[in-house]
Short mmCIF file of C-alpha atoms in Angstrom, two decimals:
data_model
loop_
_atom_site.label_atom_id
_atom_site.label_comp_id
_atom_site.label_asym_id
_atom_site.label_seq_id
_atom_site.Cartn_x
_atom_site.Cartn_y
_atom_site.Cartn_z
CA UNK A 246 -7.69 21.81 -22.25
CA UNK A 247 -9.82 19.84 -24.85
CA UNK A 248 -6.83 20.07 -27.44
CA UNK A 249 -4.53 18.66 -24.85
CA UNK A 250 -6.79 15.32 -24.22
CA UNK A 251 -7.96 14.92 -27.78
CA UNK A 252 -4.44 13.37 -28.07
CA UNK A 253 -5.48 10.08 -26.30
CA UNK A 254 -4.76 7.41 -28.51
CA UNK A 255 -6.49 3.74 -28.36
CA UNK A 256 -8.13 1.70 -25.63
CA UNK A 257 -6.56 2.60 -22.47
CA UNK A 258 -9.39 2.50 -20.39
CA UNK A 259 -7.05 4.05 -17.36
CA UNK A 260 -6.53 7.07 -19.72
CA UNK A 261 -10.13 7.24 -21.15
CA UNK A 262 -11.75 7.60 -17.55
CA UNK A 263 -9.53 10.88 -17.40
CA UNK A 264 -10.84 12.11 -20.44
CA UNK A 265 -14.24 11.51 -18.91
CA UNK A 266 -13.88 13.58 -16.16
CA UNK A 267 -11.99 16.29 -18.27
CA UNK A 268 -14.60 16.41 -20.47
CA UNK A 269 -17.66 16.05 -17.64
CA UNK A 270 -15.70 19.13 -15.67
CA UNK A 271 -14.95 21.37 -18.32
CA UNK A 272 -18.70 21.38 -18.93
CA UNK A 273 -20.10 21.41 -15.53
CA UNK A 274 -17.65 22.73 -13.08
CA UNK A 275 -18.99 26.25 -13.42
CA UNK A 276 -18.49 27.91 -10.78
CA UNK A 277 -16.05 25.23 -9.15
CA UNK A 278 -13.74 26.13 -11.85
CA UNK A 279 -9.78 26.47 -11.03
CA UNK A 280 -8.26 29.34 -10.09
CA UNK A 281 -5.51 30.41 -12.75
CA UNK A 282 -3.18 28.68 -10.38
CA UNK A 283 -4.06 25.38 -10.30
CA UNK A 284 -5.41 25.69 -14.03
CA UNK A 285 -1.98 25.60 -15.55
CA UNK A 286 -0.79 23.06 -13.09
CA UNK A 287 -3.66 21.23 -14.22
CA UNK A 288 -2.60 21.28 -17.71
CA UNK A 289 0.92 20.53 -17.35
CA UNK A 290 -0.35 17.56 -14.76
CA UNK A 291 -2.76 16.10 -17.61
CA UNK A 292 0.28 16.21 -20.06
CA UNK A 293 2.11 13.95 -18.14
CA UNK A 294 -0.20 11.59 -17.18
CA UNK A 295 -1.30 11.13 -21.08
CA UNK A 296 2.71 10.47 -21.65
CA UNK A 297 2.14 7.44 -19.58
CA UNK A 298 4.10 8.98 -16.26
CA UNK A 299 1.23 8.07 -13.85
CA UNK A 300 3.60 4.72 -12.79
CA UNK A 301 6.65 7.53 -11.14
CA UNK A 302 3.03 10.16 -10.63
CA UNK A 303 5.19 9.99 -6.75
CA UNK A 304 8.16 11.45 -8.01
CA UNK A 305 6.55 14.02 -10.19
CA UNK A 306 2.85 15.52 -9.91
CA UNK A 307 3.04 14.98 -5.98
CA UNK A 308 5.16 17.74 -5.20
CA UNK A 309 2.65 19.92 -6.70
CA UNK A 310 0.56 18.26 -4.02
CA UNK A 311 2.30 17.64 -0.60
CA UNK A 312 5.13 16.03 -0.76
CA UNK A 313 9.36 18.16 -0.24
CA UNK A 314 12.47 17.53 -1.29
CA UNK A 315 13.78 20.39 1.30
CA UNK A 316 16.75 21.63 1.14
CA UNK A 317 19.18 21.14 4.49
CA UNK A 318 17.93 25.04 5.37
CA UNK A 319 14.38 24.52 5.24
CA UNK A 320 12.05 25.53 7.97
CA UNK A 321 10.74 22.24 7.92
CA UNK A 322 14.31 20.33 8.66
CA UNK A 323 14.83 23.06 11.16
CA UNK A 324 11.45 22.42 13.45
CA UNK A 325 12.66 18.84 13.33
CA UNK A 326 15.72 19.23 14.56
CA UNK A 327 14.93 21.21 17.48
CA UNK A 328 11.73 18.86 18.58
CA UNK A 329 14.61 16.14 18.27
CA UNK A 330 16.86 17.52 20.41
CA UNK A 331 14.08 17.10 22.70
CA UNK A 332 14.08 13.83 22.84
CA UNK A 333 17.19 12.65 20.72
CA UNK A 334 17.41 9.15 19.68
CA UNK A 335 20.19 7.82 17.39
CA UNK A 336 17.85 4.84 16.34
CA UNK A 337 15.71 7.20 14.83
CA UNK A 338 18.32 8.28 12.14
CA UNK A 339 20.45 5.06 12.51
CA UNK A 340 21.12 1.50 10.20
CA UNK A 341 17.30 0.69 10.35
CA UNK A 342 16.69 3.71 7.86
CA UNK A 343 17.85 2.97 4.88
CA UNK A 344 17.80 5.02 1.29
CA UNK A 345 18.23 4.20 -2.07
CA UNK A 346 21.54 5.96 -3.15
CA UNK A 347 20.05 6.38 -6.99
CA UNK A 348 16.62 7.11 -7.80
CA UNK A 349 15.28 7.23 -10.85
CA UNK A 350 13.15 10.74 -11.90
CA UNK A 351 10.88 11.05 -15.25
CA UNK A 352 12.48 14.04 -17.42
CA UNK A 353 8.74 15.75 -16.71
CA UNK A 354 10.25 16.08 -13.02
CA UNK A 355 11.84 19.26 -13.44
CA UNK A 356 8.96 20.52 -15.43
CA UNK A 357 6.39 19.97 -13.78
CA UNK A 358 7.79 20.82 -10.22
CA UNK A 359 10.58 23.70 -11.06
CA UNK A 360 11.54 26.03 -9.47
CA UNK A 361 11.98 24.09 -6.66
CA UNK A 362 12.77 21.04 -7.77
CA UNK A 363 16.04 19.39 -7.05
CA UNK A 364 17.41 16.48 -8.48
CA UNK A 365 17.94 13.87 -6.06
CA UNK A 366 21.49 13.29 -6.42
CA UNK A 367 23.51 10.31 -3.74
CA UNK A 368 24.30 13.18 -1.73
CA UNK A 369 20.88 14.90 -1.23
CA UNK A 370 19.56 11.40 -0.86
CA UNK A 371 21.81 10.74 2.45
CA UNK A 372 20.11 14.33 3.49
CA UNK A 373 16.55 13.08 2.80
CA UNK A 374 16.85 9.78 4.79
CA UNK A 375 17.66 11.90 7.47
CA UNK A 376 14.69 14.18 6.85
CA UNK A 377 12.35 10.90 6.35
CA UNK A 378 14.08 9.75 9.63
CA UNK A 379 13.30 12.92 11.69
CA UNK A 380 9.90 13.04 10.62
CA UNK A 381 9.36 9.40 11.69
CA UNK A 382 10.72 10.58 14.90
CA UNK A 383 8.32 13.19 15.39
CA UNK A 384 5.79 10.88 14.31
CA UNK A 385 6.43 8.19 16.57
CA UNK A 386 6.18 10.85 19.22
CA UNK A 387 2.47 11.80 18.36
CA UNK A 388 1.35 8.31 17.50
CA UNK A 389 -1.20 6.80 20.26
CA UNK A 390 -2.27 4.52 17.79
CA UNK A 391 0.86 2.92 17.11
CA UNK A 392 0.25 3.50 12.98
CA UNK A 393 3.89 4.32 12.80
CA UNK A 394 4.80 0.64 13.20
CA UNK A 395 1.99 -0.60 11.14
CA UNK A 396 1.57 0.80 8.04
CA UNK A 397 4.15 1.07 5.09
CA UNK A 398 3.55 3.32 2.19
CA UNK A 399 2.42 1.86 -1.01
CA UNK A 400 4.90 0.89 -3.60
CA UNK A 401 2.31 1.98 -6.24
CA UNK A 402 3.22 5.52 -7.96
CA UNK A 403 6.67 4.73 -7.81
CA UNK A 404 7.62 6.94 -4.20
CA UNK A 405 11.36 7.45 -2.99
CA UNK A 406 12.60 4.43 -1.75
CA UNK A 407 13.32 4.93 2.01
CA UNK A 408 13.13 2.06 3.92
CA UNK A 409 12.49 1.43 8.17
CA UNK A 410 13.68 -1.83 8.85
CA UNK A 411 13.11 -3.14 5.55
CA UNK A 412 9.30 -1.78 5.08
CA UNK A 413 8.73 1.06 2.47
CA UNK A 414 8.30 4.41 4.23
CA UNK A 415 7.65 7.74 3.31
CA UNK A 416 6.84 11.41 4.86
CA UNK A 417 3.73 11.52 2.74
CA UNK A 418 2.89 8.20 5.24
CA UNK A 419 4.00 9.96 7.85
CA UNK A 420 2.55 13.17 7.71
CA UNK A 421 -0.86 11.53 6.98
CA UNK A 422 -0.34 9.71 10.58
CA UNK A 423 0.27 13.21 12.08
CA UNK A 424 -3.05 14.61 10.72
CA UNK A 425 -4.93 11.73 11.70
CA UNK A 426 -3.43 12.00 14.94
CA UNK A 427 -4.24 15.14 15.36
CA UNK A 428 -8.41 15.05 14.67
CA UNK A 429 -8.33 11.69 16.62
CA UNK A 430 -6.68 13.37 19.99
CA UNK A 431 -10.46 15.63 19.59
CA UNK A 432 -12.21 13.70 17.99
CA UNK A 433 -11.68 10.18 19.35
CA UNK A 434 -12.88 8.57 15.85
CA UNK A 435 -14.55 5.26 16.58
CA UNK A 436 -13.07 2.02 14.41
CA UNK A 437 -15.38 2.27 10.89
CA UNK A 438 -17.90 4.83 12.33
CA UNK A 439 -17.55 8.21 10.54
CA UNK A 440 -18.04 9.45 7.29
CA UNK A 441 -15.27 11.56 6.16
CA UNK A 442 -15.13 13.80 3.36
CA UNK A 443 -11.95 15.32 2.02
CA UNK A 444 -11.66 18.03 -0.52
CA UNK A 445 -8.78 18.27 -2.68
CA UNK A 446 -7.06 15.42 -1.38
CA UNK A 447 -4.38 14.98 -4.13
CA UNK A 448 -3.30 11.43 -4.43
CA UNK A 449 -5.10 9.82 -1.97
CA UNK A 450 -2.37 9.88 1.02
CA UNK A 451 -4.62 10.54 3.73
CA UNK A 452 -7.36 8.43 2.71
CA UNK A 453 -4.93 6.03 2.43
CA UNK A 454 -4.22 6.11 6.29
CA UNK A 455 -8.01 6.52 7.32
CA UNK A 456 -8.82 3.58 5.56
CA UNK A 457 -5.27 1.45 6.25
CA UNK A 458 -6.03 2.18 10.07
CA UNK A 459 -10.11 1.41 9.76
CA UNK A 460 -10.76 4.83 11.66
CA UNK A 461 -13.63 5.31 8.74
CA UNK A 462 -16.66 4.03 7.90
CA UNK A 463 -16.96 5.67 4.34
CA UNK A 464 -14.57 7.97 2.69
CA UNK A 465 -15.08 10.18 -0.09
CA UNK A 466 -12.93 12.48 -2.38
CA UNK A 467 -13.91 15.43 -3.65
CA UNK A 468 -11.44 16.98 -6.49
CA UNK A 469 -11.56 18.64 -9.80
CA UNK A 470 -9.47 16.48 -12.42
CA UNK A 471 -6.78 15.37 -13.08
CA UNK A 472 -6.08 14.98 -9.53
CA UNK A 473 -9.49 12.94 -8.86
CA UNK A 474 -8.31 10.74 -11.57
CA UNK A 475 -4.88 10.10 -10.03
CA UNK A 476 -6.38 9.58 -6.48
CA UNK A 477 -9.35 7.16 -8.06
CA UNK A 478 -6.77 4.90 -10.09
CA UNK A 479 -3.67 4.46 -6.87
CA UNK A 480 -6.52 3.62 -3.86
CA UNK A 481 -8.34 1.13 -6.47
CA UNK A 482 -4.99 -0.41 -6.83
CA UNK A 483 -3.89 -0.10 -3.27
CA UNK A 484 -7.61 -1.06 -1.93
CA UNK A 485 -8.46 -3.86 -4.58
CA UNK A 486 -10.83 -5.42 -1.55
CA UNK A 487 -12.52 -2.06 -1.02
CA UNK A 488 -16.05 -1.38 -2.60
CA UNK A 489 -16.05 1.65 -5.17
CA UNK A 490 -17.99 4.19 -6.30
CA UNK A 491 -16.17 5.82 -9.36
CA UNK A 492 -16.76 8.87 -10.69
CA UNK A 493 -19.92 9.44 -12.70
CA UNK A 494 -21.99 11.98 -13.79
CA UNK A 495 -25.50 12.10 -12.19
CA UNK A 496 -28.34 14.54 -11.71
CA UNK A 497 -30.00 13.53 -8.21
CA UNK A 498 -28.67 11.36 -5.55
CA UNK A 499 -31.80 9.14 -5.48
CA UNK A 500 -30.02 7.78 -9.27
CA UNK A 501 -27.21 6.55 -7.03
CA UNK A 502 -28.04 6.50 -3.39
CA UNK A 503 -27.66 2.86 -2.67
CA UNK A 504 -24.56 2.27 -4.41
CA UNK A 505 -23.13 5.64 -3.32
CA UNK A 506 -23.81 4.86 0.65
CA UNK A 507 -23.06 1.04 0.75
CA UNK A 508 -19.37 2.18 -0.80
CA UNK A 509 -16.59 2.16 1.16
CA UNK A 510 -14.68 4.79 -1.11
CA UNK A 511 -16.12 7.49 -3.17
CA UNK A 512 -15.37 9.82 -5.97
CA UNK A 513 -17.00 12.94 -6.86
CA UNK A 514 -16.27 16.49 -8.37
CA UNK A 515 -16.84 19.38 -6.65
CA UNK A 516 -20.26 20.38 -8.30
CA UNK A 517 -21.70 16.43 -7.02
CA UNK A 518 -20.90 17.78 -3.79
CA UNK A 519 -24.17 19.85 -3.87
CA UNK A 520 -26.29 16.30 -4.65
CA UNK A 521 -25.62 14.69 -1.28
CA UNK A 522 -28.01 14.95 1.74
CA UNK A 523 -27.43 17.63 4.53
CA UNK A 524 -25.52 16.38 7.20
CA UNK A 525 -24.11 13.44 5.53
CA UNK A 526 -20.41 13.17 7.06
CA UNK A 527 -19.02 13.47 10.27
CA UNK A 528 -16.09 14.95 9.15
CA UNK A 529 -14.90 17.57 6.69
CA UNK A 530 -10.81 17.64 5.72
CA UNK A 531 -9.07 19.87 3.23
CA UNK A 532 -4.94 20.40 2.98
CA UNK A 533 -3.41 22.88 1.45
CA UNK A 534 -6.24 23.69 -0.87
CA UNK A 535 -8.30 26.75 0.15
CA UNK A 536 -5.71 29.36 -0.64
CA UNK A 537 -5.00 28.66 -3.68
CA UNK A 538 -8.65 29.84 -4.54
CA UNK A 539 -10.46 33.19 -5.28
CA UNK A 540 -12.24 33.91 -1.90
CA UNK A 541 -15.69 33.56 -3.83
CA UNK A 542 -15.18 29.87 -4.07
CA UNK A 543 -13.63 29.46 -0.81
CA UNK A 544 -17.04 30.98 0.77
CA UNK A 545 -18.76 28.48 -1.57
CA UNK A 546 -17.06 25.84 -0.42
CA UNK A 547 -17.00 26.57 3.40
CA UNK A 548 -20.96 27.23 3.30
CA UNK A 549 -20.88 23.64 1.29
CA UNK A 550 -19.05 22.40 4.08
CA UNK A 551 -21.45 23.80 6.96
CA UNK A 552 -24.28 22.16 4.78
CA UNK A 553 -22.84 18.93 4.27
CA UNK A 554 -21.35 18.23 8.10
CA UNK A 555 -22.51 17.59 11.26
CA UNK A 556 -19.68 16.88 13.58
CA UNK A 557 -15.97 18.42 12.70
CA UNK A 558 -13.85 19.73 10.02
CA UNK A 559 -10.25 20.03 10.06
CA UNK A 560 -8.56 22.77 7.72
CA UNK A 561 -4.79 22.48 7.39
CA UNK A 562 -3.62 25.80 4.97
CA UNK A 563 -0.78 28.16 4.90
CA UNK A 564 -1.13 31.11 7.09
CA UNK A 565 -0.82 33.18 4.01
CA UNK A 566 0.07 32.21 0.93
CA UNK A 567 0.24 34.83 -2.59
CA UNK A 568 -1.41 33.44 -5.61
CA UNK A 569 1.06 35.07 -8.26
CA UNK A 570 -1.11 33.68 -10.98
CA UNK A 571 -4.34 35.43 -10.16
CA UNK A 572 -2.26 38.01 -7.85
CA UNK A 573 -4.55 36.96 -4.66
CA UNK A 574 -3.56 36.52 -0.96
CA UNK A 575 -5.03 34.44 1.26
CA UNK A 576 -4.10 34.53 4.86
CA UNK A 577 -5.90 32.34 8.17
CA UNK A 578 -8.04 35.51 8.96
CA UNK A 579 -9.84 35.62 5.56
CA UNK A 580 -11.77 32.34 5.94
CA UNK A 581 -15.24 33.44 6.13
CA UNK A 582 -15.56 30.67 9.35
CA UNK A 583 -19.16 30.50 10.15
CA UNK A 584 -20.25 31.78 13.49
CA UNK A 585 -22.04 28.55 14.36
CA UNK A 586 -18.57 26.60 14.53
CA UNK A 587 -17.17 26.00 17.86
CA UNK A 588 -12.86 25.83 17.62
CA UNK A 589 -11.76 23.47 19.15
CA UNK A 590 -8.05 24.21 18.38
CA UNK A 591 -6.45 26.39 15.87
CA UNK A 592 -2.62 26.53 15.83
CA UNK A 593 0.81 27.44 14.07
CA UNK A 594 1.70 23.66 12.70
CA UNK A 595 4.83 22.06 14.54
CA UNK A 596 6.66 20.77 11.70
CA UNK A 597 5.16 22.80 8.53
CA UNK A 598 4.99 25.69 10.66
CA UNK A 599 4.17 28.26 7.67
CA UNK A 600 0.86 26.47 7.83
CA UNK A 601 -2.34 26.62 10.43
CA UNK A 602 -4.01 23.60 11.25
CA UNK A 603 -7.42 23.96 13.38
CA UNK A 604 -10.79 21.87 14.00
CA UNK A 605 -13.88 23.21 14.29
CA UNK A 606 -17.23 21.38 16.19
CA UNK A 607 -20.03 22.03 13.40
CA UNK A 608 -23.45 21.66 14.18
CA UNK A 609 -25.12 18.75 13.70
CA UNK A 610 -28.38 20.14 12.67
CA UNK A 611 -29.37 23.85 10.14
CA UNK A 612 -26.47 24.05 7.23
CA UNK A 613 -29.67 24.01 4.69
CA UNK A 614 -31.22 21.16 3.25
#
């Protein structure tokens, strides 16, 4: 990796905070260190943002995150369909959706997301409004907290441009609103209350919704780089008004503890993780991250978890997914779930429905100290 960011050339300060944590990571990480995996996504991810693609980073490194360009067959499209023929509504795939007939894509698109990528041409674009629009649907469905009508996605990294009556959408937005959703229907989270912790949180989409909505009273990312670096620099821009804590190496949370707790958004490698006080958050999230890992570090990081929470954590993974870089699969069953954790609900998801989501009640007091 150190070859690959020794290219950075003059003052970018943007660009020289990535190098930080590159640098800061490949040193301390240790045993938070990548699987193969997500080490040569890494590597083509850091190569792009040093060729100055973070401004389109929506149209690129965030399909190696959470974001489809499905194809008419997909399972996805398909759960849609059928949960709106349920309740079918023209207006929900009618004039007020609109999409951008030609989109622009970085060359590093194919690269960095092949084999599935697909360019976008007008045709697939008529497709993904439709997709965007059944989503919304679904969406609206769920939505007891109206977000769906209030919040637009961010016009910062560049997204697809599908527009609901004139305001920027997206399914990232979308989906976001479905996972809050979700924890809230349990949870009932309390306007600026909780402290919520998310691990692996690629870009910053769901933060983006806690904090859009207020339903948090502090949230902080956890991530390995350069994906802590992307999610640092969009919620800065998007959250200019916000107070920060950006990443920084430091040995004991006393060095920090004021700043760190009067923040409203914080960033931290995995490793920091183990500074913080027992019990800190009220709520623990990770997407899509857990299987991609060798189980050793997925038992460090759930027992991390249990230390770190008292209150909930909500896991959202495939069911089973096959690493073919480290030849490792991962299926719900193999989480090493603590017996201390009450389920709430655990559940075949209704739209990614190759994926589990569940919430579990964690204790409030033990974990360690």
């Amino acid at each position: 990796m150190r070859r690959i960011f020794e290219r950075v050339e003059g003052p970018d300060p943007e660009l020289q905070s990535l190098v930080s944590m590159l640098e800061y990571f490949e040193k301390e990480g240790g045993k938070y260190a990548p699987s193969g995996f997500w080490d040569s996504l890494d590597r083509l991810h850091v190569r792009d943002l040093l060729a100055g693609n973070y401004p389109l980073f929506k149209r690129t490194l965030a399909f190696q995150y959470f974001t489809w360009l499905p194809s008419p067959t997909n399972v996805q499209v398909r759960n849609l369909v059928r949960i709106w023929m349920r309740h079918p509504s023209i207006a929900a795939i009618g004039p007020r959706l609109a999409c951008s007939p030609r989109q622009r894509f970085p060359p590093s698109a194919t690269r960095i997301s092949a084999p599935r990528f697909r360019m976008p041409t007008p045709i697939y674009l008529m497709f993904y409004r439709l997709f965007v629009g059944l989503l919304r649907h679904h969406a609206v469905g769920e939505d007891r907290m109206h977000l769906v009508d209030r919040l637009e996605e961010p016009a910062e990294g560049g997204p697809l441009e599908v527009y609901w009556d004139r305001r920027l959408v997206s399914q990232d937005l979308y989906n976001s609103i479905l996972e809050l959703r979700a924890i809230d229907r349990f949870v009932h989270l309390a306007p600026n209350s909780s402290r919520v912790a998310e691990l692996g949180a690629g870009y910053g989409r769901l933060a983006y919704v806690f904090l859009k909505s207020e339903m948090c009273k502090q949230y902080v990312i956890a991530d390995i780089p350069p994906a802590l670096y992307v999610s640092q620099r969009y919620l800065r821009v998007v959250f200019p008004e916000l107070r920060f804590f950006r990443f920084r190496p430091f040995e004991d949370f006393s060095e920090v503890a004021d700043e760190f707790e009067s923040s409203k958004l914080c960033f931290l490698t995995p490793d920091q993780l183990e500074h913080l006080p027992a019990k800190y958050f009220d709520l623990f999230i990770t997407i899509s991250s857990l299987q991609e890992m060798k189980m050793e570090l997925v038992s460090l990081y759930i027992s991390l978890i249990d230390r770190l929470t008292g209150g909930y954590c909500y896991v959202k993974q495939w069911r089973e997914w096959h690493n073919p870089v480290d030849d490792l699969t991962v299926g719900y069953r193999d989480y090493p779930i603590p017996l201390s954790w009450r389920r709430i609900f655990a559940r075949r998801h209704a739209v990614q429905s190759g994926m589990f989501e569940a919430l579990w009640e964690v204790p409030r007091r033990g974990g360690g100290g």
